[in-house]
């Protein structure tokens, strides 16, 4: 079900997910996310493509608005319903005090009961 | 605002060039998306100096090159299943072997040259000329191959070109053995064997 499980939660990915999860209903365009995450475009867009492929993030085109002053339409990204669930769980895992990060899913960290299995 | 026009055009041109890597049917949409961000960056008033905004816009469009490289490596769009982990498993042993073979060939070449020089303290000119010509031709063919390949492995194209140029026969040999994709195409077939 959770295909993000195949992926290590790396620093940049964590930052993107944090920004997206902070307001799951909000849509972000590329530069907006770049500013919020302080990631360069060469890191952000591949990640968005990956997340889109995994069904975590959905994209849609903005409609051309007459009041935009001739600005070209942008593409907006937001979390899908599954994305919200997966991302918030991943982030909770990542910030867990056991420091287990992804390993917690593989084997219980020292000092825990291993109830997750 | 008029000062930002050339920057915008350069940035758009960079994005357009990067987008050429993508399949034709995806090119237009990606270009539309990425070029739409350029004016947003150039008009971002949170960055006060116009100069810095210009730098930012150029850095942005340079990053798009990395993005398209990634997309054509993994195949963009929804068609392809996730292949994130391939890279970690796929090429390791093959590459080490190829590197060893490449270095071995290179050593043979060096040994041949050294023994030739030992055998003839006053070496006749023509083998030298022939050897140098062959080495130069081989290197030139490697450079042409790098330029024409859709994609090379492990290092960017310019780094392979530099290696070929600096280590005259050796760099080319190592490139052929390690950096070259078979028939210049991305090596994807083995991922099908993975569970």
Coordinates of C-alpha atoms in Angstrom, one line a residue, chain B residues 1-186:
Chain B
X1 CA 11.9 45.6 -15.9
X2 CA 13.5 46.0 -19.3
X3 CA 16.8 44.8 -17.9
X4 CA 15.3 41.5 -17.0
X5 CA 14.2 40.8 -20.5
X6 CA 17.5 39.4 -21.8
X7 CA 17.9 37.3 -18.6
X8 CA 14.5 35.9 -19.1
X9 CA 15.3 35.0 -22.7
X10 CA 18.5 33.3 -21.7
X11 CA 16.8 31.4 -19.0
X12 CA 14.0 30.3 -21.3
X13 CA 16.6 29.2 -23.9
X14 CA 18.4 27.1 -21.3
X15 CA 15.2 25.4 -20.3
X16 CA 14.3 24.8 -24.0
X17 CA 17.7 23.2 -24.6
X18 CA 17.3 21.0 -21.5
X19 CA 13.8 20.0 -22.6
X20 CA 15.2 18.6 -25.8
X21 CA 16.2 15.5 -23.9
X22 CA 12.6 14.6 -23.1
X23 CA 10.4 12.6 -25.4
X24 CA 8.7 14.9 -27.9
X25 CA 5.2 14.4 -26.5
X26 CA 6.2 15.6 -23.0
X27 CA 8.5 18.4 -24.0
X28 CA 5.9 21.1 -24.6
X29 CA 4.2 20.7 -21.3
X30 CA 7.3 20.6 -19.2
X31 CA 8.7 23.6 -21.0
X32 CA 5.4 25.5 -20.4
X33 CA 5.6 24.6 -16.7
X34 CA 9.2 25.5 -16.1
X35 CA 9.3 28.7 -18.3
X36 CA 6.3 30.0 -16.4
X37 CA 8.3 30.1 -13.2
X38 CA 11.0 32.4 -14.7
X39 CA 9.0 35.6 -14.6
X40 CA 8.0 34.7 -11.0
X41 CA 11.6 34.5 -10.0
X42 CA 12.5 37.7 -11.8
X43 CA 9.7 39.6 -10.1
X44 CA 10.2 38.1 -6.7
X45 CA 10.5 41.2 -4.6
X46 CA 11.6 39.3 -1.5
X47 CA 15.0 39.3 -3.2
X48 CA 15.9 42.9 -3.3
X49 CA 18.7 43.2 -5.8
X50 CA 17.7 42.6 -9.4
X51 CA 21.1 41.2 -10.0
X52 CA 20.5 38.4 -7.4
X53 CA 17.1 37.7 -9.0
X54 CA 18.8 37.3 -12.3
X55 CA 21.4 34.9 -10.8
X56 CA 18.6 33.0 -9.2
X57 CA 16.7 32.7 -12.5
X58 CA 19.8 31.4 -14.2
X59 CA 20.5 28.9 -11.5
X60 CA 16.9 27.8 -11.7
X61 CA 17.1 27.1 -15.4
X62 CA 20.5 25.4 -15.0
X63 CA 18.8 23.1 -12.5
X64 CA 16.2 22.2 -15.1
X65 CA 19.0 20.5 -17.0
X66 CA 19.6 18.2 -14.0
X67 CA 15.8 17.6 -13.9
X68 CA 15.5 16.5 -17.5
X69 CA 18.5 14.3 -17.2
X70 CA 16.8 12.6 -14.3
X71 CA 13.5 12.3 -16.1
X72 CA 15.0 10.8 -19.2
X73 CA 17.0 8.4 -17.1
X74 CA 14.0 7.1 -15.2
X75 CA 11.4 7.7 -17.8
X76 CA 9.0 10.4 -16.8
X77 CA 5.3 10.2 -16.5
X78 CA 3.1 7.6 -14.8
X79 CA 3.7 4.7 -17.2
X80 CA 6.8 3.3 -15.6
X81 CA 6.7 1.7 -12.2
X82 CA 9.0 3.0 -9.5
X83 CA 12.7 2.2 -10.1
X84 CA 14.4 4.3 -7.4
X85 CA 16.4 1.5 -6.0
X86 CA 17.7 0.0 -9.2
X87 CA 20.8 2.2 -9.2
X88 CA 22.0 0.8 -5.9
X89 CA 21.8 -2.9 -7.0
X90 CA 22.3 -2.9 -10.7
X91 CA 25.7 -2.1 -11.9
X92 CA 28.1 -2.5 -9.0
X93 CA 30.0 -5.8 -9.9
X94 CA 29.8 -5.3 -13.7
X95 CA 31.3 -1.9 -13.4
X96 CA 34.2 -3.0 -11.1
X97 CA 35.0 -5.7 -13.6
X98 CA 34.9 -3.3 -16.5
X99 CA 37.2 -0.9 -14.7
X100 CA 39.7 -3.6 -14.1
X101 CA 39.6 -4.6 -17.7
X102 CA 40.0 -1.0 -18.8
X103 CA 43.0 -0.5 -16.5
X104 CA 44.5 -3.8 -17.7
X105 CA 44.3 -2.8 -21.3
X106 CA 45.8 0.6 -20.5
X107 CA 48.7 -1.1 -18.7
X108 CA 49.3 -3.4 -21.7
X109 CA 49.5 -0.3 -23.9
X110 CA 51.9 1.4 -21.5
X111 CA 54.0 -1.7 -21.2
X112 CA 54.1 -2.1 -25.0
X113 CA 55.3 1.5 -25.3
X114 CA 57.9 1.1 -22.6
X115 CA 59.3 -2.1 -24.0
X116 CA 59.4 -0.6 -27.5
X117 CA 61.4 2.3 -26.2
X118 CA 63.7 -0.1 -24.3
X119 CA 64.2 -2.3 -27.4
X120 CA 65.2 0.7 -29.5
X121 CA 67.3 3.3 -27.7
X122 CA 67.1 5.3 -30.9
X123 CA 63.6 4.4 -31.9
X124 CA 62.7 4.8 -35.6
X125 CA 60.3 7.6 -36.2
X126 CA 57.6 5.8 -38.0
X127 CA 56.2 3.5 -35.3
X128 CA 56.1 6.5 -33.0
X129 CA 54.1 8.5 -35.6
X130 CA 51.8 5.6 -36.2
X131 CA 51.3 5.0 -32.5
X132 CA 50.6 8.6 -31.8
X133 CA 48.2 8.8 -34.8
X134 CA 46.4 5.7 -33.6
X135 CA 46.1 7.1 -30.0
X136 CA 44.9 10.4 -31.3
X137 CA 42.4 8.8 -33.6
X138 CA 41.1 6.5 -30.8
X139 CA 40.7 9.5 -28.5
X140 CA 38.9 11.5 -31.2
X141 CA 36.5 8.6 -31.7
X142 CA 35.9 8.5 -28.0
X143 CA 35.2 12.2 -27.9
X144 CA 32.8 11.8 -30.8
X145 CA 31.1 8.9 -29.1
X146 CA 30.7 11.0 -25.9
X147 CA 29.3 13.9 -27.9
X148 CA 26.8 11.7 -29.7
X149 CA 25.7 9.4 -26.8
X150 CA 22.3 10.2 -25.4
X151 CA 23.7 9.5 -22.0
X152 CA 26.9 8.4 -20.3
X153 CA 27.3 6.7 -17.0
X154 CA 28.6 7.9 -13.6
X155 CA 30.1 11.2 -14.7
X156 CA 28.7 14.1 -16.7
X157 CA 29.7 14.2 -20.3
X158 CA 32.2 17.0 -19.9
X159 CA 34.1 15.1 -17.2
X160 CA 34.5 12.1 -19.4
X161 CA 35.6 14.4 -22.2
X162 CA 38.2 15.9 -19.9
X163 CA 39.4 12.5 -18.8
X164 CA 39.8 11.4 -22.4
X165 CA 41.7 14.5 -23.3
X166 CA 44.1 14.4 -20.3
X167 CA 45.0 10.7 -20.3
X168 CA 45.5 10.2 -24.0
X169 CA 45.0 6.5 -24.5
X170 CA 44.0 5.6 -21.0
X171 CA 41.1 7.9 -20.5
X172 CA 39.5 6.8 -23.7
X173 CA 39.9 3.1 -22.8
X174 CA 38.4 3.7 -19.3
X175 CA 35.5 5.6 -20.9
X176 CA 34.8 2.8 -23.3
X177 CA 34.9 0.2 -20.5
X178 CA 33.1 2.1 -17.8
X179 CA 31.4 5.2 -19.0
X180 CA 29.8 4.1 -22.2
X181 CA 26.3 2.8 -22.5
X182 CA 25.9 -0.1 -24.9
X183 CA 24.9 1.4 -28.2
X184 CA 24.7 4.8 -26.5
X185 CA 21.4 4.0 -24.9
X186 CA 20.5 4.1 -21.3

